[in-house]
CSV table of C-alpha atoms and ligand atoms in Angstrom, one decimal:
chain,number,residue,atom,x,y,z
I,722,UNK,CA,15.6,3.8,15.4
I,723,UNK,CA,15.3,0.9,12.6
I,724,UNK,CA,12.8,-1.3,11.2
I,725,UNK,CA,12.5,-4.5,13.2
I,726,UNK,CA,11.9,-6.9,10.1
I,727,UNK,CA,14.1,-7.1,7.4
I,728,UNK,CA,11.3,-7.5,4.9
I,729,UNK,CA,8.2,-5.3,4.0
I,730,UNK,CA,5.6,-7.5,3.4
I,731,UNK,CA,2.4,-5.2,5.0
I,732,UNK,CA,1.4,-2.3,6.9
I,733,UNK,CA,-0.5,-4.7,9.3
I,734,UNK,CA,3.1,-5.8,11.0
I,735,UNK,CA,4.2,-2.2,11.4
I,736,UNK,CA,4.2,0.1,14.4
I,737,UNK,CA,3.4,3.8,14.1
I,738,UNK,CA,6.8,4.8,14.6
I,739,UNK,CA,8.3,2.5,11.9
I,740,UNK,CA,5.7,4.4,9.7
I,741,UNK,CA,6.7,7.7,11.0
I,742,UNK,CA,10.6,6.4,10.0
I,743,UNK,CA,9.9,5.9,6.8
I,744,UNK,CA,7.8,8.8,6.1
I,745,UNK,CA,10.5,10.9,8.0
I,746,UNK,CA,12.8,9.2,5.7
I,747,UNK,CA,11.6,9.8,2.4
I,748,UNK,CA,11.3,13.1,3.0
I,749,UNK,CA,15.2,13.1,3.2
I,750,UNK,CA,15.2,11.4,-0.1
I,751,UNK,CA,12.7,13.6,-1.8
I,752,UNK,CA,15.3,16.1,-3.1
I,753,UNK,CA,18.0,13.5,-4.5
I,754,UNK,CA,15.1,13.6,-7.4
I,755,UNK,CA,15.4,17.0,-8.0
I,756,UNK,CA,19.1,17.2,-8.1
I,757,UNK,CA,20.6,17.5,-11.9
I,758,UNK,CA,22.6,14.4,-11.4
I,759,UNK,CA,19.7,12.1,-9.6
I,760,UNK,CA,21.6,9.3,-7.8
I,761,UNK,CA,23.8,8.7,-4.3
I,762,UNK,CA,26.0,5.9,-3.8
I,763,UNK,CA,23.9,4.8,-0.4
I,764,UNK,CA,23.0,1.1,-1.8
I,765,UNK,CA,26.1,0.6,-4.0
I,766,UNK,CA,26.9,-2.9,-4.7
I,767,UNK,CA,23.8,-4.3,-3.8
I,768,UNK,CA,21.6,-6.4,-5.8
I,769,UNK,CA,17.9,-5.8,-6.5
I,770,UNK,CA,15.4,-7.9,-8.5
I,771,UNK,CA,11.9,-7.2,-9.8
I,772,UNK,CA,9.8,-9.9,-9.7
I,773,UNK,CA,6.6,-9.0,-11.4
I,774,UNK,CA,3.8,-12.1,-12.1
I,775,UNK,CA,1.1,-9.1,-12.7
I,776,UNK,CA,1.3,-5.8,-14.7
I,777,UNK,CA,2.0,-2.7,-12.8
I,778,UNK,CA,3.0,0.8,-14.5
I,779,UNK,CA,3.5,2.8,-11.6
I,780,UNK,CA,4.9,0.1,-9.0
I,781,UNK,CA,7.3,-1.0,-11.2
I,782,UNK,CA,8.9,1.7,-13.0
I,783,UNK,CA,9.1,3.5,-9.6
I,784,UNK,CA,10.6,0.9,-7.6
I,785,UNK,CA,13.1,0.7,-10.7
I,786,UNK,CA,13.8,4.4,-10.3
I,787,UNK,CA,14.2,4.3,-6.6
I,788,UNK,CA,16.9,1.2,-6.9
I,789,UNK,CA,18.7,3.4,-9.8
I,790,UNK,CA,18.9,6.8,-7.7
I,791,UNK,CA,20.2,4.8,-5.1
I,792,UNK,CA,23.5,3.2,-7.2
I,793,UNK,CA,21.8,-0.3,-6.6
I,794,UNK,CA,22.1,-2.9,-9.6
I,795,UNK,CA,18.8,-3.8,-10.6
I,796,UNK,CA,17.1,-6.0,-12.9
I,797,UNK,CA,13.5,-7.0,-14.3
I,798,UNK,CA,11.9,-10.3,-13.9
I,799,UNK,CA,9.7,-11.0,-16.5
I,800,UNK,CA,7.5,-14.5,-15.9
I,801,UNK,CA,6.1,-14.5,-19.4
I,802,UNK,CA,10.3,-15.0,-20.9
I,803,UNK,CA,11.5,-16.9,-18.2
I,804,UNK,CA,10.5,-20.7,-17.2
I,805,UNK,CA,7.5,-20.0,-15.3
I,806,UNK,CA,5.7,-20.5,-18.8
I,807,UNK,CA,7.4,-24.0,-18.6
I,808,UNK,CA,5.5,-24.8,-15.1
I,809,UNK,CA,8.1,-23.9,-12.6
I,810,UNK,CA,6.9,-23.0,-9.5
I,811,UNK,CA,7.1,-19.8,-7.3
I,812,UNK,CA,9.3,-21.6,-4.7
I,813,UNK,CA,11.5,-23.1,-7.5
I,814,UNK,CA,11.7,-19.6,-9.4
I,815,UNK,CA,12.3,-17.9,-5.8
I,816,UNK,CA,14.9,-20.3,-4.5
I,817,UNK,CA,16.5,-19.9,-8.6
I,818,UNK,CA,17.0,-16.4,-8.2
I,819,UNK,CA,18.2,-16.6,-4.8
I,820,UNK,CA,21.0,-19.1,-6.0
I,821,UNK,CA,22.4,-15.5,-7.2
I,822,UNK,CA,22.6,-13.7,-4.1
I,823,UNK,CA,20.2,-10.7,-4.6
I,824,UNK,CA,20.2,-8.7,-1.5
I,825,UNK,CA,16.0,-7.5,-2.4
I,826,UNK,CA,13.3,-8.9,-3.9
I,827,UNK,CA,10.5,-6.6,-5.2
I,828,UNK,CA,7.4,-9.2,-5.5
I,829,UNK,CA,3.9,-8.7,-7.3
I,830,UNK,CA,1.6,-11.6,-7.1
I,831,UNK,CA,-1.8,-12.4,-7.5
I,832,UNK,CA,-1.9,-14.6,-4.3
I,833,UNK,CA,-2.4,-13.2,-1.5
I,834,UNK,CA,0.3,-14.6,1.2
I,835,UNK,CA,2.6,-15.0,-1.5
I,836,UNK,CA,5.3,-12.1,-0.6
I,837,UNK,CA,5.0,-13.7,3.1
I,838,UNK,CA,5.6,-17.1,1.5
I,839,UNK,CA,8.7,-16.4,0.2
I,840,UNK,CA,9.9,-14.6,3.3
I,841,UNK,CA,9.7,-17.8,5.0
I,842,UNK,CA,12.0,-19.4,2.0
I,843,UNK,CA,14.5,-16.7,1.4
I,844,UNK,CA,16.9,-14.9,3.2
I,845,UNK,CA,16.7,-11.6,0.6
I,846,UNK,CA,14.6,-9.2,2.0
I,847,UNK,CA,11.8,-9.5,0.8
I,848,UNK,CA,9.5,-6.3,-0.1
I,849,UNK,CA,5.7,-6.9,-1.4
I,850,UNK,CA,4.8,-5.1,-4.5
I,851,UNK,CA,1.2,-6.4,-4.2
I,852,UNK,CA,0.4,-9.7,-3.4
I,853,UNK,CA,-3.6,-10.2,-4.8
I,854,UNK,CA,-6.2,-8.6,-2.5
I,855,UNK,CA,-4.5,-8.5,0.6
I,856,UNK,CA,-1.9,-5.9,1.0
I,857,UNK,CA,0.3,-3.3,-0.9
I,858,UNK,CA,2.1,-1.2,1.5
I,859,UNK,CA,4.5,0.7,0.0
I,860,UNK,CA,1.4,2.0,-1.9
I,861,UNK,CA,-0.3,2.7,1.5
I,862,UNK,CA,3.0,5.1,2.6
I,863,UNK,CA,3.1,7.2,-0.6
I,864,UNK,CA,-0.5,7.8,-0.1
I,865,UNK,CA,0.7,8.9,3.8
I,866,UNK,CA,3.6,10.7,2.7
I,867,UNK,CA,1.2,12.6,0.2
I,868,UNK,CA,-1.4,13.5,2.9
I,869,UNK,CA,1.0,14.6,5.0
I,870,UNK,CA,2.8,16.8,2.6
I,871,UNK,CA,-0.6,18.5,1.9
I,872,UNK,CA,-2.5,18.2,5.6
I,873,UNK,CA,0.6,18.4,7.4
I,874,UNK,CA,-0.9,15.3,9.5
I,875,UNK,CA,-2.8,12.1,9.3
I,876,UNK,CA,-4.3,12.4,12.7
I,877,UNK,CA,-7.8,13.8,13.2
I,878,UNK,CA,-8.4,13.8,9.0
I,879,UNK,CA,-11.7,12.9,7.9
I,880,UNK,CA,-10.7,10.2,4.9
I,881,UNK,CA,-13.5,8.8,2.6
I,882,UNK,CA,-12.5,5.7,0.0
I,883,UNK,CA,-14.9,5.2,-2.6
I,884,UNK,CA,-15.2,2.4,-5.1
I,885,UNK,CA,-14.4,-1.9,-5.2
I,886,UNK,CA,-13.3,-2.6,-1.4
I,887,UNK,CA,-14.1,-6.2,-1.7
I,888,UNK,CA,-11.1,-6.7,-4.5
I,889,UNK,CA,-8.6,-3.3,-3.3
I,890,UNK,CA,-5.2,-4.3,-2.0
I,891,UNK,CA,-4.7,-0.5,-1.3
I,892,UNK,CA,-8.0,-0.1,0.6
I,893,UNK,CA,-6.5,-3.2,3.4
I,894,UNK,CA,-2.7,-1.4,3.4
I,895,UNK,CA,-4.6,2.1,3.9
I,896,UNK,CA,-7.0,1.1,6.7
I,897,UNK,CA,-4.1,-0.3,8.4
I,898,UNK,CA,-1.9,2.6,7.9
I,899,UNK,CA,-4.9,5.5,9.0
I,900,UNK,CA,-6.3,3.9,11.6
I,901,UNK,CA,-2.6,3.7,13.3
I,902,UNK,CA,-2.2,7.4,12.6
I,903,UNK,CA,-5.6,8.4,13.7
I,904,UNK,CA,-7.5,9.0,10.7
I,905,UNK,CA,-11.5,9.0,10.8
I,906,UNK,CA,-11.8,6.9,7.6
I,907,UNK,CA,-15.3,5.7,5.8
I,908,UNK,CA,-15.3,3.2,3.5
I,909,UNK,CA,-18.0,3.6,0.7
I,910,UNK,CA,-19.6,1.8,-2.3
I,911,UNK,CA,-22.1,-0.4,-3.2
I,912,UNK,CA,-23.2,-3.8,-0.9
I,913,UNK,CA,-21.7,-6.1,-3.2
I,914,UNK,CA,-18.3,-4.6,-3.3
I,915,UNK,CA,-18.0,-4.6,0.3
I,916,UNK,CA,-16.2,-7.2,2.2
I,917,UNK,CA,-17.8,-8.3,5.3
I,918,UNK,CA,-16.3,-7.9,8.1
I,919,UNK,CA,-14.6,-4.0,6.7
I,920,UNK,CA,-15.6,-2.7,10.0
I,921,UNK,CA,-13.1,-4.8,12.1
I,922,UNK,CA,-10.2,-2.6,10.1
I,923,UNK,CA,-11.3,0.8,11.6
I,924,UNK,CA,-13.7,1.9,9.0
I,925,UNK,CA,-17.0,3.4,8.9
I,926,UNK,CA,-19.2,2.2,6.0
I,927,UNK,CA,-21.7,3.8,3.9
I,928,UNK,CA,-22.9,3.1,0.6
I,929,UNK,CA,-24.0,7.2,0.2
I,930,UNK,CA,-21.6,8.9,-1.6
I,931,UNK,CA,-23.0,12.1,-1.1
I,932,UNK,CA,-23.2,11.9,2.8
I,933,UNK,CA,-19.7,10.2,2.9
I,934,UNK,CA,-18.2,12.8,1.4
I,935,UNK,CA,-19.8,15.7,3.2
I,936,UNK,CA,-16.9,18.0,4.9
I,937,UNK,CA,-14.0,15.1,3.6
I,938,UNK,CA,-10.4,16.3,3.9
I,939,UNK,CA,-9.3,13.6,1.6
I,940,UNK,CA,-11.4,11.4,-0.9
I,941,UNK,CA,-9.6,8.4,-2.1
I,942,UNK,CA,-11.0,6.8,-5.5
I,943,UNK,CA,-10.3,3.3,-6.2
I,944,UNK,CA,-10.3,1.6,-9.5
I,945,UNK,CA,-13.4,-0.6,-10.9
I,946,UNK,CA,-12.0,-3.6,-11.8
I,947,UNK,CA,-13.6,-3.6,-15.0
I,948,UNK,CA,-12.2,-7.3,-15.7
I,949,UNK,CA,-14.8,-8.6,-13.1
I,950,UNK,CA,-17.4,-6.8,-14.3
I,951,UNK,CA,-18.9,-9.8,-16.2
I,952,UNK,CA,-20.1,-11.6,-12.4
I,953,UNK,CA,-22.5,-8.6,-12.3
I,954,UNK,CA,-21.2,-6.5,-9.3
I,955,UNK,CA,-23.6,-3.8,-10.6
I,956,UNK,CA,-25.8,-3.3,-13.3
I,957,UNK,CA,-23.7,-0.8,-15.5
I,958,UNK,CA,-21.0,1.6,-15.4
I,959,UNK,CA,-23.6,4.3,-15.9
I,960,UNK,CA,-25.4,3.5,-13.4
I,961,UNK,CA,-22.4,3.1,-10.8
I,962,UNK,CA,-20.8,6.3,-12.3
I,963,UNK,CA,-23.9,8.3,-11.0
I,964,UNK,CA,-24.3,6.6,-7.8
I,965,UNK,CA,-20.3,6.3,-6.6
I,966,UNK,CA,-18.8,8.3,-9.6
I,967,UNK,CA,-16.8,11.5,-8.4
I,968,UNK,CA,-17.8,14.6,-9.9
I,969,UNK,CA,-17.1,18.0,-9.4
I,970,UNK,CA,-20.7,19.0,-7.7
I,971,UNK,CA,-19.9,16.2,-5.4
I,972,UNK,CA,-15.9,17.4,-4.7
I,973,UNK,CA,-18.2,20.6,-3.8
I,974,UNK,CA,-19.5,18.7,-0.4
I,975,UNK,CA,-16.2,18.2,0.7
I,976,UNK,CA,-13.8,20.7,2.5
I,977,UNK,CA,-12.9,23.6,0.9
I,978,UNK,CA,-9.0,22.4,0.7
I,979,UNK,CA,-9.9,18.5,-0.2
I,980,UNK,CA,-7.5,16.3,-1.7
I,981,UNK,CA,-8.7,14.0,-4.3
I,982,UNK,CA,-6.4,11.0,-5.0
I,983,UNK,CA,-6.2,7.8,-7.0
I,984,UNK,CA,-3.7,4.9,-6.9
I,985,UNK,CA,-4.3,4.7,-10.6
I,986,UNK,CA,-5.3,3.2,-13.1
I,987,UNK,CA,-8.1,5.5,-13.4
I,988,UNK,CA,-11.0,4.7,-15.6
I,989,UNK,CA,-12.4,8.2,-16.6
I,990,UNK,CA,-15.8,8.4,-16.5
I,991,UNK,CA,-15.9,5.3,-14.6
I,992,UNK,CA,-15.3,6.0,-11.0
I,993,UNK,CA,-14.1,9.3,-11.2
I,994,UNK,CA,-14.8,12.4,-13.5
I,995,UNK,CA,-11.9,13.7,-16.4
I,996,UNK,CA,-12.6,17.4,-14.7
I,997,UNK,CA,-12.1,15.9,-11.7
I,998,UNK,CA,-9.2,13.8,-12.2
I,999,UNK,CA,-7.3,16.6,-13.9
I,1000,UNK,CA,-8.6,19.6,-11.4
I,1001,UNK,CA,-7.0,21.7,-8.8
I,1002,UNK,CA,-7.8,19.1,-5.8
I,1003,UNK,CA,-6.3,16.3,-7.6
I,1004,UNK,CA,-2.8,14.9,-5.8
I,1005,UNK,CA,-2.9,12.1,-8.4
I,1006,UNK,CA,0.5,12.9,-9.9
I,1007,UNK,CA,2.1,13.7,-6.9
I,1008,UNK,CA,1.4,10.2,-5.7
I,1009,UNK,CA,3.1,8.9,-8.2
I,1010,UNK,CA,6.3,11.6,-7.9
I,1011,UNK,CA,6.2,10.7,-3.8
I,1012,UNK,CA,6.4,7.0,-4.8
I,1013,UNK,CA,10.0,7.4,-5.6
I,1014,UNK,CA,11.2,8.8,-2.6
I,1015,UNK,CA,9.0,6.1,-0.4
I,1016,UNK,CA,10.7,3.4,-1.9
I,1017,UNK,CA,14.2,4.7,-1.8
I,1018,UNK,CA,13.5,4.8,2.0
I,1019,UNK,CA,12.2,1.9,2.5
I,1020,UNK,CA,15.2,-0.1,0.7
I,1021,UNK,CA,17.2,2.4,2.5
I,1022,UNK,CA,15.7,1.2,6.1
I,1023,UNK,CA,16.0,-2.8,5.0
I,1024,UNK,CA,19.1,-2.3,4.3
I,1025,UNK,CA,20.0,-1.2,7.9
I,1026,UNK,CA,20.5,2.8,7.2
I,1027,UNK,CA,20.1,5.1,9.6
I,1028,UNK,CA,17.6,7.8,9.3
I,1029,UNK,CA,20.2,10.8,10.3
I,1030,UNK,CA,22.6,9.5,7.3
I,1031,UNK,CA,19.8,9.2,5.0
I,1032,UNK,CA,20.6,10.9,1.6
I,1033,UNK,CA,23.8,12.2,2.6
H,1235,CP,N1,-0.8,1.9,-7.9
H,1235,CP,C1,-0.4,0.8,-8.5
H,1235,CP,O1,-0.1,-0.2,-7.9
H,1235,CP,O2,-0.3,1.0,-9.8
H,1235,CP,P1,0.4,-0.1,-10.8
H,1235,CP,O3,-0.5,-1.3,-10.9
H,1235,CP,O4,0.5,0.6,-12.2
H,1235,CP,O5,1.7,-0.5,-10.2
């Protein structure tokens, strides 16, 4: 079996068993990164370009890592040193860099639409990175891969997300992705961080964190986008901290063998406890290690591997 697209641009356009495939996949991959020489010669020769218009620490340096272990050459787009600052546009930047024959491009943007945009205008494959508020899947199948390598499945999981679903990228990926695999998956935080609508994407929706968390198997926390704080999405961060905030008498509610995970960047004391962030339920950091062998497979796939030669 392959991928049918050539691009990545959402977990809304794949079936369950292209998800499967590339969780299958990775697993394949997940050893290459604890080899003493970390790198196979599966992509060698092929080009890969970074094409970052927002920040990212863990996107970014992973996708970078994933190219490098598998032999492709890669290289960093930077808009703020390039002629973006001199008003070029994303089609002209786009079209610029294709001029050089990449065979990927890894996209973050703050428009949503934007990685499907250039689809339509390149003929790289084309793998979003985050594209605004609408979708980041390759975020959504490290979170899989992670619940799988701790649940052992997706299905039949009771899944609570906590936090800003109005402005998450993850939360839309996420909802996809579980509600494919046959999660049970609440969505929970306060009224004015809730998109209308939420429902539609297979979620329940409470804005009791207390009752949404009662017997979880997994709690997802999502970041407070402290940079919109300002339009007054709540009163303070104190008070949303001890309405929404995760604490440890609150992880207590939850099933004995919870997983508590975080697509980062956390803000301690924010949405989510220091004691609980570093404590024995936390997957955080082995999000961020599974992130590696996601993305190796999903350039792997693109690129037209087959899953039995993976990592060979
Ligand atoms: N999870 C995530 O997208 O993190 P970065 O913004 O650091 O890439």
């Amino acid at each position: 079996m392959q991928l049918k697209s050539r691009h990545l641009l959402g977990i809304e356009e794949l079936a369950p068993e292209e998800i499967t495939l590339i969780l299958d996949t990775a697993e394949s991959f997940a050893e290459i990164s604890q080899r003493e020489i970390k790198k196979v010669p599966t992509l060698r020769g092929q080009t890969v370009i970074n094409l970052f218009f927002e920040p990212s620490t863990r996107t970014r340096t992973s996708f970078e890592l994933a190219e490098k272990r598998l032999s492709a050459d890669s290289l960093n787009f930077s808009p703020g040193t390039s002629s973006v600052v001199k008003g070029e546009t994303l089609l002209d930047t786009a079209r610029n860099l294709e001029a050089m024959n990449p065979d990927f491009i890894v996209m973050r943007h703050a428009m949503p639409g934007a990685a499907h945009f250039l689809s339509r205008a390149c003929k790289s494959s084309i793998i979003n990175a985050g594209d605004g508020s609408h979708e980041h899947p390759t975020q959504a199948l490290l979170d899989a891969y992670t619940i799988r390598q701790k649940k052992g499945r997706i299905g039949g999981l009771k899944i609570a997300i906590v936090g800003d679903i109005l402005h998450s990228r993850v939360v839309r990926s996420n909802l996809f992705l579980w509600q494919r695999m046959g999660a049970d998956v609440t969505v929970v935080g306060p009224s004015t961080l809730m998109p209308l609508g939420i429902e539609r994407l297979g979620a329940k929706v409470s804005h009791r964190m207390d009752e949404a968390v009662e017997g979880a198997d997994v709690i997802m926390m999502l970041r407070i986008q402290m940079e919109r704080q300002g339009r007054g999405y709540f009163p303070s961060v104190r008070e949303y901290f001890s309405l929404f905030g995760l604490t440890e008498q609150r992880v207590r509610r939850a099933q004995p063998d919870v997983i508590i995970m975080h697509p980062g960047p956390i803000n301690r004391g924010v949405e989510i406890s220091s004691r609980v962030a570093d404590g024995p339920y936390s997957v955080i950091l082995d999000q961020v290690t599974n992130g590696i062998a996601v993305r190796m497979a999903v350039l792997y796939l693109l690129a037209g591997g087959s899953p039995r030669e993976a990592a060979a």
